[in-house]
Short mmCIF file of C-alpha atoms in Angstrom, two decimals:
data_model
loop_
_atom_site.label_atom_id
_atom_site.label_comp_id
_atom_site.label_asym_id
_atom_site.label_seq_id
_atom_site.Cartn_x
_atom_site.Cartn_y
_atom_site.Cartn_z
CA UNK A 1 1.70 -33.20 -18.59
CA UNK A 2 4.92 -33.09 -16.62
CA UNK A 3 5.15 -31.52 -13.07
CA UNK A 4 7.50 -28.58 -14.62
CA UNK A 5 4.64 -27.92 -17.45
CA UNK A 6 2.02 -28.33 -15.18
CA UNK A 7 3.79 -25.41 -12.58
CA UNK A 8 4.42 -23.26 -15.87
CA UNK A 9 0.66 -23.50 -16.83
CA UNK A 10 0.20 -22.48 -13.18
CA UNK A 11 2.33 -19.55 -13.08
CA UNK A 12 2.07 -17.93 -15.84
CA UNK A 13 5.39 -18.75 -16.83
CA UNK A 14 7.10 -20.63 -20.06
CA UNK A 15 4.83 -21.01 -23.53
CA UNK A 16 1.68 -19.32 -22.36
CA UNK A 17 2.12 -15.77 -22.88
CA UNK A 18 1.49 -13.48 -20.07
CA UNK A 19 -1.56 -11.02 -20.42
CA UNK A 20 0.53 -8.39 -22.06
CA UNK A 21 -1.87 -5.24 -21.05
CA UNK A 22 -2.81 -6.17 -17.42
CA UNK A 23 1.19 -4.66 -16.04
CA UNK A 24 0.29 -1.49 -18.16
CA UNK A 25 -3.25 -0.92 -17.05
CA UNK A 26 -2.19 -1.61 -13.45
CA UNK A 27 -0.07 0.89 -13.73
CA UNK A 28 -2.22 3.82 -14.70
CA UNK A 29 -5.37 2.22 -12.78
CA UNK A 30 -3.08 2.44 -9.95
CA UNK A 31 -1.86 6.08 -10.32
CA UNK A 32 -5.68 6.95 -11.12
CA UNK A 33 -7.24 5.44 -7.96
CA UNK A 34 -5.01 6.55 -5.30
CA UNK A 35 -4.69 9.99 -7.00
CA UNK A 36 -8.60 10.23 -6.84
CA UNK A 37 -9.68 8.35 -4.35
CA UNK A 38 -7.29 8.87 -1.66
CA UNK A 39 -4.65 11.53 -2.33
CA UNK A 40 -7.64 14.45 -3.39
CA UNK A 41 -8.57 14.45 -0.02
CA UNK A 42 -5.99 16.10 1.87
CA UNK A 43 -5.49 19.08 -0.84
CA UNK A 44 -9.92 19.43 -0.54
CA UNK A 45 -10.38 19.04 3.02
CA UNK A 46 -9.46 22.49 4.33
CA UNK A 47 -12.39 23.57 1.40
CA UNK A 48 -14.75 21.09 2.11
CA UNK A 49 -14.35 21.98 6.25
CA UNK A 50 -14.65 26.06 5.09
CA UNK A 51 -17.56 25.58 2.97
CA UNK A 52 -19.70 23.42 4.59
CA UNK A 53 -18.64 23.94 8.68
CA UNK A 54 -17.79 20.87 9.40
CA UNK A 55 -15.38 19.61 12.40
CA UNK A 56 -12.32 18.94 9.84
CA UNK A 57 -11.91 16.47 13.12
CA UNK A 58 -15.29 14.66 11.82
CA UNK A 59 -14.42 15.25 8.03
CA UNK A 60 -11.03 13.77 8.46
CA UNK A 61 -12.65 10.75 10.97
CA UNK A 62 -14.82 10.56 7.43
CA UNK A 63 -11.80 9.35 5.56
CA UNK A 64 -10.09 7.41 8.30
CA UNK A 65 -12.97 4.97 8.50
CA UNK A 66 -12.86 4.58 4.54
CA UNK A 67 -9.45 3.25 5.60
CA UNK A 68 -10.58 0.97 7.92
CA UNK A 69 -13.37 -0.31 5.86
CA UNK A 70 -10.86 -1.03 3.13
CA UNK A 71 -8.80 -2.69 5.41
CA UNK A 72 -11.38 -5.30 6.40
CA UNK A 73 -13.11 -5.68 2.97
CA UNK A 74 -9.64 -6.83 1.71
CA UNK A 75 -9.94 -10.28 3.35
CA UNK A 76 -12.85 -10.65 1.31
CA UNK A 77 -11.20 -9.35 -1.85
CA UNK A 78 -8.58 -11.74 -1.50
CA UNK A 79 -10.45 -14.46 -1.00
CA UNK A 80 -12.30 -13.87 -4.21
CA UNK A 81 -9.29 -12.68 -6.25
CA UNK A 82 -7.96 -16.57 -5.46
CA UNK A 83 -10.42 -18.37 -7.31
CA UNK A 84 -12.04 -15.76 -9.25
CA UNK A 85 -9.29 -13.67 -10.66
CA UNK A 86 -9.57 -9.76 -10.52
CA UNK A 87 -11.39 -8.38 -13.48
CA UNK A 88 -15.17 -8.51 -11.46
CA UNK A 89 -13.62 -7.21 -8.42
CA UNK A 90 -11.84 -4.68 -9.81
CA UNK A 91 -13.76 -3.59 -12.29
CA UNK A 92 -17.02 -3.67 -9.24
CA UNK A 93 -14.46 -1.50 -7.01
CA UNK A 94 -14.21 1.36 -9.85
CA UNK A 95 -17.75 1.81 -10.36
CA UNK A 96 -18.22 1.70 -6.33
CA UNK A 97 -15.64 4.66 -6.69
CA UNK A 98 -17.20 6.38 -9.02
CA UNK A 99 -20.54 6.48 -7.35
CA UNK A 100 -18.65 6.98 -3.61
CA UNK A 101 -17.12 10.63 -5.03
CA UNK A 102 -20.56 11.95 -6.54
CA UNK A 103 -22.35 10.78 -3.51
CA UNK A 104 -19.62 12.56 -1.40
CA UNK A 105 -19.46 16.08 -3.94
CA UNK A 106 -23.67 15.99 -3.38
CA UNK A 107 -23.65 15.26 0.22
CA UNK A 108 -25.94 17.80 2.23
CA UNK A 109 -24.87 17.15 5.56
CA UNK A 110 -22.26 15.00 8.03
CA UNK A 111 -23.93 11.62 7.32
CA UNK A 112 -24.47 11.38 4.15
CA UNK A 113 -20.74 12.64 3.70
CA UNK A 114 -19.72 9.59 5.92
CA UNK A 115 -21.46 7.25 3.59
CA UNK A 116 -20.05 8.35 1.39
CA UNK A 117 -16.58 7.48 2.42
CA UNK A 118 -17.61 4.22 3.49
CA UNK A 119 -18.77 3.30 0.44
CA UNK A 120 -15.28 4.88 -0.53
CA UNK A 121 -13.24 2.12 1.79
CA UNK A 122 -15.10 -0.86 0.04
CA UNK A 123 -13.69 0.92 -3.62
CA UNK A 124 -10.08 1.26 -2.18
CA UNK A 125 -10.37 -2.84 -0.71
CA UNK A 126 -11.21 -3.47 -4.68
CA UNK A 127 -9.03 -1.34 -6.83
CA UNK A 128 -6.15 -0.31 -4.65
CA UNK A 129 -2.17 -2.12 -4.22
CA UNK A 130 -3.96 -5.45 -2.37
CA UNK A 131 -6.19 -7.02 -6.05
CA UNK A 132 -3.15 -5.50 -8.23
CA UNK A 133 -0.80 -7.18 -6.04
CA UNK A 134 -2.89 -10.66 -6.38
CA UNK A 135 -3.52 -10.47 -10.06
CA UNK A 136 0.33 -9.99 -10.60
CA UNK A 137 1.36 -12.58 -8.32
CA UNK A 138 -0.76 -14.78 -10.38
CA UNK A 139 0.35 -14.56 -13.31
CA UNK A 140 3.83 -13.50 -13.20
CA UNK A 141 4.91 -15.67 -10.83
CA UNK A 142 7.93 -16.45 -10.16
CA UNK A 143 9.15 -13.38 -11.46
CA UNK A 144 6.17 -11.39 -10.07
CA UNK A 145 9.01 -9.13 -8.00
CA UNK A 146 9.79 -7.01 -11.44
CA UNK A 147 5.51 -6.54 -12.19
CA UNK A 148 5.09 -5.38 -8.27
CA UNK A 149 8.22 -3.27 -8.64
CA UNK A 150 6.91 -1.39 -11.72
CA UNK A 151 3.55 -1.34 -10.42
CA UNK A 152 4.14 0.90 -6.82
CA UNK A 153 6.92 2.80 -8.83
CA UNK A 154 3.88 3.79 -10.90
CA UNK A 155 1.73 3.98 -7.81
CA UNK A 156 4.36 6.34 -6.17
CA UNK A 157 3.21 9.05 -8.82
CA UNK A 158 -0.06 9.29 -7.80
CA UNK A 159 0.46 12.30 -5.51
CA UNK A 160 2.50 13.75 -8.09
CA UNK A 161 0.08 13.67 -10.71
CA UNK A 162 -2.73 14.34 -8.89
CA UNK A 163 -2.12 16.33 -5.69
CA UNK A 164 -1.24 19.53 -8.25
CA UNK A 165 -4.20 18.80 -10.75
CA UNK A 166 -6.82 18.75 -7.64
CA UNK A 167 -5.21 22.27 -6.43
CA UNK A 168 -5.34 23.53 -10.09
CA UNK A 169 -9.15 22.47 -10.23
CA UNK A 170 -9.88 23.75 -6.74
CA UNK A 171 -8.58 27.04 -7.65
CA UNK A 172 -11.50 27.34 -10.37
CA UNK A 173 -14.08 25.61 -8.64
CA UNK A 174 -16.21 24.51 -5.43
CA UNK A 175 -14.65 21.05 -4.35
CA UNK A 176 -18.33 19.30 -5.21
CA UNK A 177 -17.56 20.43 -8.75
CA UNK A 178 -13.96 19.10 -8.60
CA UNK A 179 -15.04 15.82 -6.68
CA UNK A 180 -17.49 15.12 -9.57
CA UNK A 181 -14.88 16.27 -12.49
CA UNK A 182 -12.83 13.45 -10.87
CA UNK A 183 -15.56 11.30 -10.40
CA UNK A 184 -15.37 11.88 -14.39
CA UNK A 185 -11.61 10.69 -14.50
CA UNK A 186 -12.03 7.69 -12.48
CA UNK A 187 -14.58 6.41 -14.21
CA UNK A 188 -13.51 7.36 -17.94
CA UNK A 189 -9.70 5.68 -17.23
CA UNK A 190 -10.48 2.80 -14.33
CA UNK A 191 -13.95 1.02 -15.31
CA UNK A 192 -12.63 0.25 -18.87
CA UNK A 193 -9.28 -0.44 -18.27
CA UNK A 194 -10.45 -3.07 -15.63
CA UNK A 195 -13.28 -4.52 -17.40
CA UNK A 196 -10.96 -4.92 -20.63
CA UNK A 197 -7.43 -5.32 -20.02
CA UNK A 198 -7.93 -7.93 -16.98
CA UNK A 199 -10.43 -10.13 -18.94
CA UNK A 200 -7.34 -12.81 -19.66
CA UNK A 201 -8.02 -16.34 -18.44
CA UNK A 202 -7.19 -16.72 -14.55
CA UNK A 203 -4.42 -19.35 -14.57
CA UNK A 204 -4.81 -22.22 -11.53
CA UNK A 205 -3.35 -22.17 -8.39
CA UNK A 206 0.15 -23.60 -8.37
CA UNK A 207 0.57 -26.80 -6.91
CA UNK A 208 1.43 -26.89 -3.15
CA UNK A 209 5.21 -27.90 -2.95
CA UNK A 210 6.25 -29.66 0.11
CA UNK A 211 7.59 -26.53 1.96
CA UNK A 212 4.30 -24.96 1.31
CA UNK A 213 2.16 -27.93 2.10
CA UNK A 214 -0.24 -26.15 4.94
CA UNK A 215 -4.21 -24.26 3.95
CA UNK A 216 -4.40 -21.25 3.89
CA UNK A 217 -6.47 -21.51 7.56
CA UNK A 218 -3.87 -23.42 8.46
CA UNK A 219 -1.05 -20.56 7.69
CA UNK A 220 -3.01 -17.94 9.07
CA UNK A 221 -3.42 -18.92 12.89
CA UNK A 222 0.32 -19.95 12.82
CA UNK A 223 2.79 -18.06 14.99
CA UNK A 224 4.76 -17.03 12.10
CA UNK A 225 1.83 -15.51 10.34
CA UNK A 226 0.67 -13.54 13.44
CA UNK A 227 4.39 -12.45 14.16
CA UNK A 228 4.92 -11.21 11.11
CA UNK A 229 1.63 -9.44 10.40
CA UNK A 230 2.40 -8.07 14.63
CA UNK A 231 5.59 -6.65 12.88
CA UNK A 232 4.11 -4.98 9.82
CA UNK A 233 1.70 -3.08 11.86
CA UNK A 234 3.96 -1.82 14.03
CA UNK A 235 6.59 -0.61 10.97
CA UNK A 236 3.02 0.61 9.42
CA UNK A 237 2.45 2.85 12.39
CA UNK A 238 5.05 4.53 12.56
CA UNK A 239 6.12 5.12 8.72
CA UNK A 240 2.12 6.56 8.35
CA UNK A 241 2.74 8.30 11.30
CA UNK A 242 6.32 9.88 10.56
CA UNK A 243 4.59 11.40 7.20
CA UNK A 244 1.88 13.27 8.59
CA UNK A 245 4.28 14.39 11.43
CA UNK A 246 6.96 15.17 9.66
CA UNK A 247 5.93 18.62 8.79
CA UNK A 248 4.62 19.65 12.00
CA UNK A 249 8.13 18.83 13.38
CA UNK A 250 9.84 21.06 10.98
CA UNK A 251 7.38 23.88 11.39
CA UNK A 252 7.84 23.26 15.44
CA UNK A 253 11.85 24.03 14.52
CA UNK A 254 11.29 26.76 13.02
CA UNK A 255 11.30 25.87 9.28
CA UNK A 256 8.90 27.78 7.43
CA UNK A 257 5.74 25.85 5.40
CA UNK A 258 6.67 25.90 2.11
CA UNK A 259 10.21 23.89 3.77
CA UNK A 260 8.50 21.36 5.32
CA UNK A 261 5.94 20.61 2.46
CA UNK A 262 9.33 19.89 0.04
CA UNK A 263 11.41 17.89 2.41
CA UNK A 264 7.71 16.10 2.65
CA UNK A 265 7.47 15.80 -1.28
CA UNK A 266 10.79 15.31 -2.15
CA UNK A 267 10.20 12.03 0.81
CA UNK A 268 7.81 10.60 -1.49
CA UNK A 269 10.26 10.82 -4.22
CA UNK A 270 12.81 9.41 -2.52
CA UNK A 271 10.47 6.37 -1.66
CA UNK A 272 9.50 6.11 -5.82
CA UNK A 273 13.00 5.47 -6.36
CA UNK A 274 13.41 2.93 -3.30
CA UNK A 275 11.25 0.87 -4.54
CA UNK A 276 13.54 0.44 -8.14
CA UNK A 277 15.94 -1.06 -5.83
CA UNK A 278 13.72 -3.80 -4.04
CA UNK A 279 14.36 -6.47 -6.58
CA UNK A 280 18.31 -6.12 -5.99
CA UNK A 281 17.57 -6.43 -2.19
CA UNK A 282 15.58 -9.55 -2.77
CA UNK A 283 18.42 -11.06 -4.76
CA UNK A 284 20.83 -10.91 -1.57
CA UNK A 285 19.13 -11.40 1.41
CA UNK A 286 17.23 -14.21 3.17
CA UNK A 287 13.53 -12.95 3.88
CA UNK A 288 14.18 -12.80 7.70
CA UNK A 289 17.26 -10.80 7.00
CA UNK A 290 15.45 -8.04 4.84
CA UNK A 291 12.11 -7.74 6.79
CA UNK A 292 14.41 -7.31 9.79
CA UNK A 293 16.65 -4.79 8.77
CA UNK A 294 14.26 -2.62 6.66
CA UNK A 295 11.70 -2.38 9.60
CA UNK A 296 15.18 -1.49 11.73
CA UNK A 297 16.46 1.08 8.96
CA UNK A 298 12.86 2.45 9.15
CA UNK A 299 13.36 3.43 13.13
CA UNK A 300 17.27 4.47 11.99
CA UNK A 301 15.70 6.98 9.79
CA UNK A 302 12.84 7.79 12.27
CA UNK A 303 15.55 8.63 15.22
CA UNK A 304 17.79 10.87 13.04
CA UNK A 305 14.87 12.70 12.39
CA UNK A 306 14.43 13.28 16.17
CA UNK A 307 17.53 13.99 17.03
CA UNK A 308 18.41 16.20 13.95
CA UNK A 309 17.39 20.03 14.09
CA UNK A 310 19.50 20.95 11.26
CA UNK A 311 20.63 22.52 8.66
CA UNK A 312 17.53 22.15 6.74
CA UNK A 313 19.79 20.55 3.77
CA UNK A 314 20.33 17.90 6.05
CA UNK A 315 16.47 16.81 6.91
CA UNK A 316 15.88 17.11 3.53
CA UNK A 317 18.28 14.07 2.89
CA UNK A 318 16.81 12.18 5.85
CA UNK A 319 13.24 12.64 4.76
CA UNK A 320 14.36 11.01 1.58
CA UNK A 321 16.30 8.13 3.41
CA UNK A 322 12.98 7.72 5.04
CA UNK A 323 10.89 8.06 1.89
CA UNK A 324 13.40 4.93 0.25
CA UNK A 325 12.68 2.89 3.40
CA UNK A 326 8.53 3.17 2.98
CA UNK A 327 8.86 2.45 -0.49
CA UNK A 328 10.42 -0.82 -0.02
CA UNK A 329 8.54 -1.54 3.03
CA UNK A 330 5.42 -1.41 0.42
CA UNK A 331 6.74 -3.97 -1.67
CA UNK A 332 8.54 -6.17 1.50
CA UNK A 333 4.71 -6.57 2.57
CA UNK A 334 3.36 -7.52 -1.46
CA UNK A 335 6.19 -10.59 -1.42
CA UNK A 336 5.55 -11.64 2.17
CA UNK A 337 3.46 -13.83 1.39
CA UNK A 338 4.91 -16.06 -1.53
CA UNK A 339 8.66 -15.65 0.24
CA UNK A 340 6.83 -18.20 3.09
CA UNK A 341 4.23 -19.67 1.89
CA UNK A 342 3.73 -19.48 -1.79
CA UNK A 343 1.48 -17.80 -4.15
CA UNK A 344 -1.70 -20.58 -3.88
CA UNK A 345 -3.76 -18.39 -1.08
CA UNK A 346 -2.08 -15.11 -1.76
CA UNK A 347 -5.37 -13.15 -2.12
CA UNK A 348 -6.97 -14.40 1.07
CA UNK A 349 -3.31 -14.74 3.24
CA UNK A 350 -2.32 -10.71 1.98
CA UNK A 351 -6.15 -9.68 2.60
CA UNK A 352 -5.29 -11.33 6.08
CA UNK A 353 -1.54 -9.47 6.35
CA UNK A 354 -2.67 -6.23 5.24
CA UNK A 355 -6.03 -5.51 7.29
CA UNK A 356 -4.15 -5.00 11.07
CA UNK A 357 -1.51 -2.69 9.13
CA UNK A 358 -4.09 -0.65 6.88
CA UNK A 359 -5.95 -0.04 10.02
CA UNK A 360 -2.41 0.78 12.15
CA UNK A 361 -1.78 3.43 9.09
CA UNK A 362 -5.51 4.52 9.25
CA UNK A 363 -4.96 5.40 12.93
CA UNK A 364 -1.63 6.75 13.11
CA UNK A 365 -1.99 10.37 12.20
CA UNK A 366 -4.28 10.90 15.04
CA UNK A 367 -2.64 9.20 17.46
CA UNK A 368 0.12 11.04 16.45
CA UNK A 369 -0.91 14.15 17.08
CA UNK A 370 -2.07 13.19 20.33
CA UNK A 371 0.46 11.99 21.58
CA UNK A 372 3.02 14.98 20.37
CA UNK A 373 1.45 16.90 23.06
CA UNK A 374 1.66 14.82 25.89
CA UNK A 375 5.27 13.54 25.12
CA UNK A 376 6.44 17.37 24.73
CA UNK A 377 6.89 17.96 21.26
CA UNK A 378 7.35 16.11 17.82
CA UNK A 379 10.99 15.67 18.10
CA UNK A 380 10.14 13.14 21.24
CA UNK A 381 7.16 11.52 19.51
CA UNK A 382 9.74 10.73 16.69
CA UNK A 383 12.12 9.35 19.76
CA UNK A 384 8.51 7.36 21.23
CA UNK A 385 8.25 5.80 17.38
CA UNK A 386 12.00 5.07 17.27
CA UNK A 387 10.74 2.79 19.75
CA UNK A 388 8.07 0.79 18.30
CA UNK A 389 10.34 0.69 14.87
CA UNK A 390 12.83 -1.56 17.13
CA UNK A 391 10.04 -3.61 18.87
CA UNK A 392 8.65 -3.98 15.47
CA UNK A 393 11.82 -5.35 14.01
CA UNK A 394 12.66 -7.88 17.24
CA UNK A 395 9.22 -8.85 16.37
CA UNK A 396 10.05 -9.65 12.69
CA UNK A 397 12.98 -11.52 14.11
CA UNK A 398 10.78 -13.95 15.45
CA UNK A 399 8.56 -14.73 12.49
CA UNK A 400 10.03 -16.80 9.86
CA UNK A 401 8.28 -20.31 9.45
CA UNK A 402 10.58 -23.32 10.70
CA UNK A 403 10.47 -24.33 6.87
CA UNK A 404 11.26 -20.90 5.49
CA UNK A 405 14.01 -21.19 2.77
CA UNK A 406 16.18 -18.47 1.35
CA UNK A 407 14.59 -15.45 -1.18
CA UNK A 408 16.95 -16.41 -3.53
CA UNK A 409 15.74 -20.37 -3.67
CA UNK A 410 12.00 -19.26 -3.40
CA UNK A 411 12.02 -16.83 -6.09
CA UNK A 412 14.71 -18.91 -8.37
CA UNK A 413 13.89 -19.06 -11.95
CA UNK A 414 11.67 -22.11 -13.26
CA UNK A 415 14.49 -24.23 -15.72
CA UNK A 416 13.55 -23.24 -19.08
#
């Protein structure tokens, strides 16, 4: 076998067809887990926090650990995903999911609820963005850019979809009853779509080329690596926390609730359609060049914000700007990996990448609001993450390998 058929084998590219119903079931996986698992929350909490008494301080800190847990169970995932492939994982993750709402719709009291949600976190580390992204680097590289881009563009519609169909069910029953009615969802589109569409063979691990030469242990306690991840947590913080504060600084100028919930929703279609435009942005910059300027663009969009009271038209456009910026912030941190190092350790090197941001984004909408009152207001906490969005992208400035070659050699076509 030559070294061309060998990489194609690898990759997933040339005569072996790809898996033709893993991009598909991705996609709707995708839109079903974060819908359910993560997106149900907000729109149940006030509910759940009426019904029961609870702090919604210690039924929010609930969900925020689920965060965190996901965050460090993902360097396990990865790790797995790399010589395993994704079908036990992710399959595993939606039947943890499953059981994680029923046990949170029948939990009596505060603990029990945390559980839970902990049990929650290790179904989001197995079925969220982090195992899709791995199976699709797998086995569309090189061309994985196009399956990530469809995939979050999917992913994007998960608060669309569900955020209204959890209010609709809400309005006709107790949230236990619409936790388990979702419970019924998740498990009746996730555990078979995993279990069936992902049972393709897992190709190899490409060959290490000479520019990707160093182990994955190796990779991760470089300089670059720890830069870089530095510089995604910071951009992390402040995009997490410019959505949760975003309506709190347009109700604190005056804008009424029902304005500040649009210019948030029409933000998250703004970054759907961002993300269409990643793979054209890939095409024409170096990878030092993009991470830099879309972290910058990020705190461009967070100042305006700040420093713009009006006319309501206006923020509307901005939140959008900023909604385009996340979304291709999302996929700048699923190609991170294989722009520097290749796609042999991606599982275990994005598990690695992603935990310090997933925890940043976990902690940002309370540290948020604490800090709005000290600093005097939202528009100056939007100034204070203006901030950290420009030490964020000097950071990224400083994390590109010494061997680090252009996007547009790294992701060139394999000769056909």
């Amino acid at each position: 076998m030559t070294e061309l058929d060998a990489h194609r084998a690898a990759t997933g590219t040339g005569d072996r067809s790809r898996p033709r119903a893993v991009l598909p079931a991705l996609c709707i996986t995708q839109i079903t887990s974060w819908g359910i698992v993560y997106y149900a929350f907000p729109v149940l909490n006030p509910a759940i926090t009426a019904d029961t008494g609870w702090p919604t301080g210690a039924t929010t800190a609930a969900f925020s650990a689920a965060l965190l847990i996901s965050a460090f169970a993902g360097i396990r995932v990865g790790r797995i995903i790399d010589h395993r492939g994704p079908r036990a994982v992710m399959t595993a993750g939606s039947v943890l999911g499953v059981a994680s709402l029923l046990l949170i719709a029948a939990a009596p009291n505060l603990p029990v609820f945390f559980a839970g949600w902990l049990l929650a976190g290790l179904a989001m580390a197995a079925t969220f963005y982090q195992p899709a992204f791995a199976a699709l680097t797998r086995w569309w590289a090189p061309d994985h850019v196009r399956a990530l881009t469809i995939v979050t563009v999917a992913g994007g519609l998960a608060s669309t979809v569900f955020a209204p169909l959890t209010a609709t069910l809400a309005d006709h029953m107790s949230w236990r009853m619409t936790y388990a009615v979702l419970a019924a969802i998740l498990a009746a589109v996730t555990v078979p779509a995993h279990a069936f569409a992902l049972k393709a063979p897992w190709p190899a691990a490409p060959p290490q080329s000479p520019h990707t030469s160093d182990s994955a242990t190796t990779v991760s306690r470089s300089r670059p690596f720890w830069m870089l991840a530095a510089a995604l947590t910071l951009s992390a913080f402040t995009a997490y926390a410019v959505v949760i504060a975003l309506v709190p600084l347009l109700l604190e100028r005056g804008y009424t609730t029902s304005q500040a919930a649009w210019a948030l929703g029409l933000g998250g279609a703004g970054q759907t359609l961002g993300r269409t435009l990643y793979a054209t942005l890939a095409r024409h910059t170096s990878v030092t060049a993009r991470t830099t300027t879309l972290i910058a663009l990020g705190g461009v969009t967070t100042a305006t914000l700040a420093f713009t009271p009006g006319p309501y038209t206006l923020l509307v456009a901005l939140s959008v700007a900023a909604g385009m910026v996340r979304g291709n912030l999302t996929l700048l941190q699923a190609t991170a990996i294989t722009d520097r190092w290749g796609t042999t350790h991606y599982g275990r090197l994005s598990g690695l990448l992603a935990a310090p941001a997933t925890t940043a984004s976990a902690l940002a909408p309370f540290a948020g609001a604490a800090l709005a009152v000290p600093l005097g207001g939202y528009p100056h906490l939007f100034a204070a993450l203006t901030l950290i969005s420009i030490l964020a992208a000097l950071t990224a400035l400083r994390a590109a390998p010494p061997t680090l070659q252009s996007h547009s050699c790294a992701h060139k076509p394999t000769p056909r």
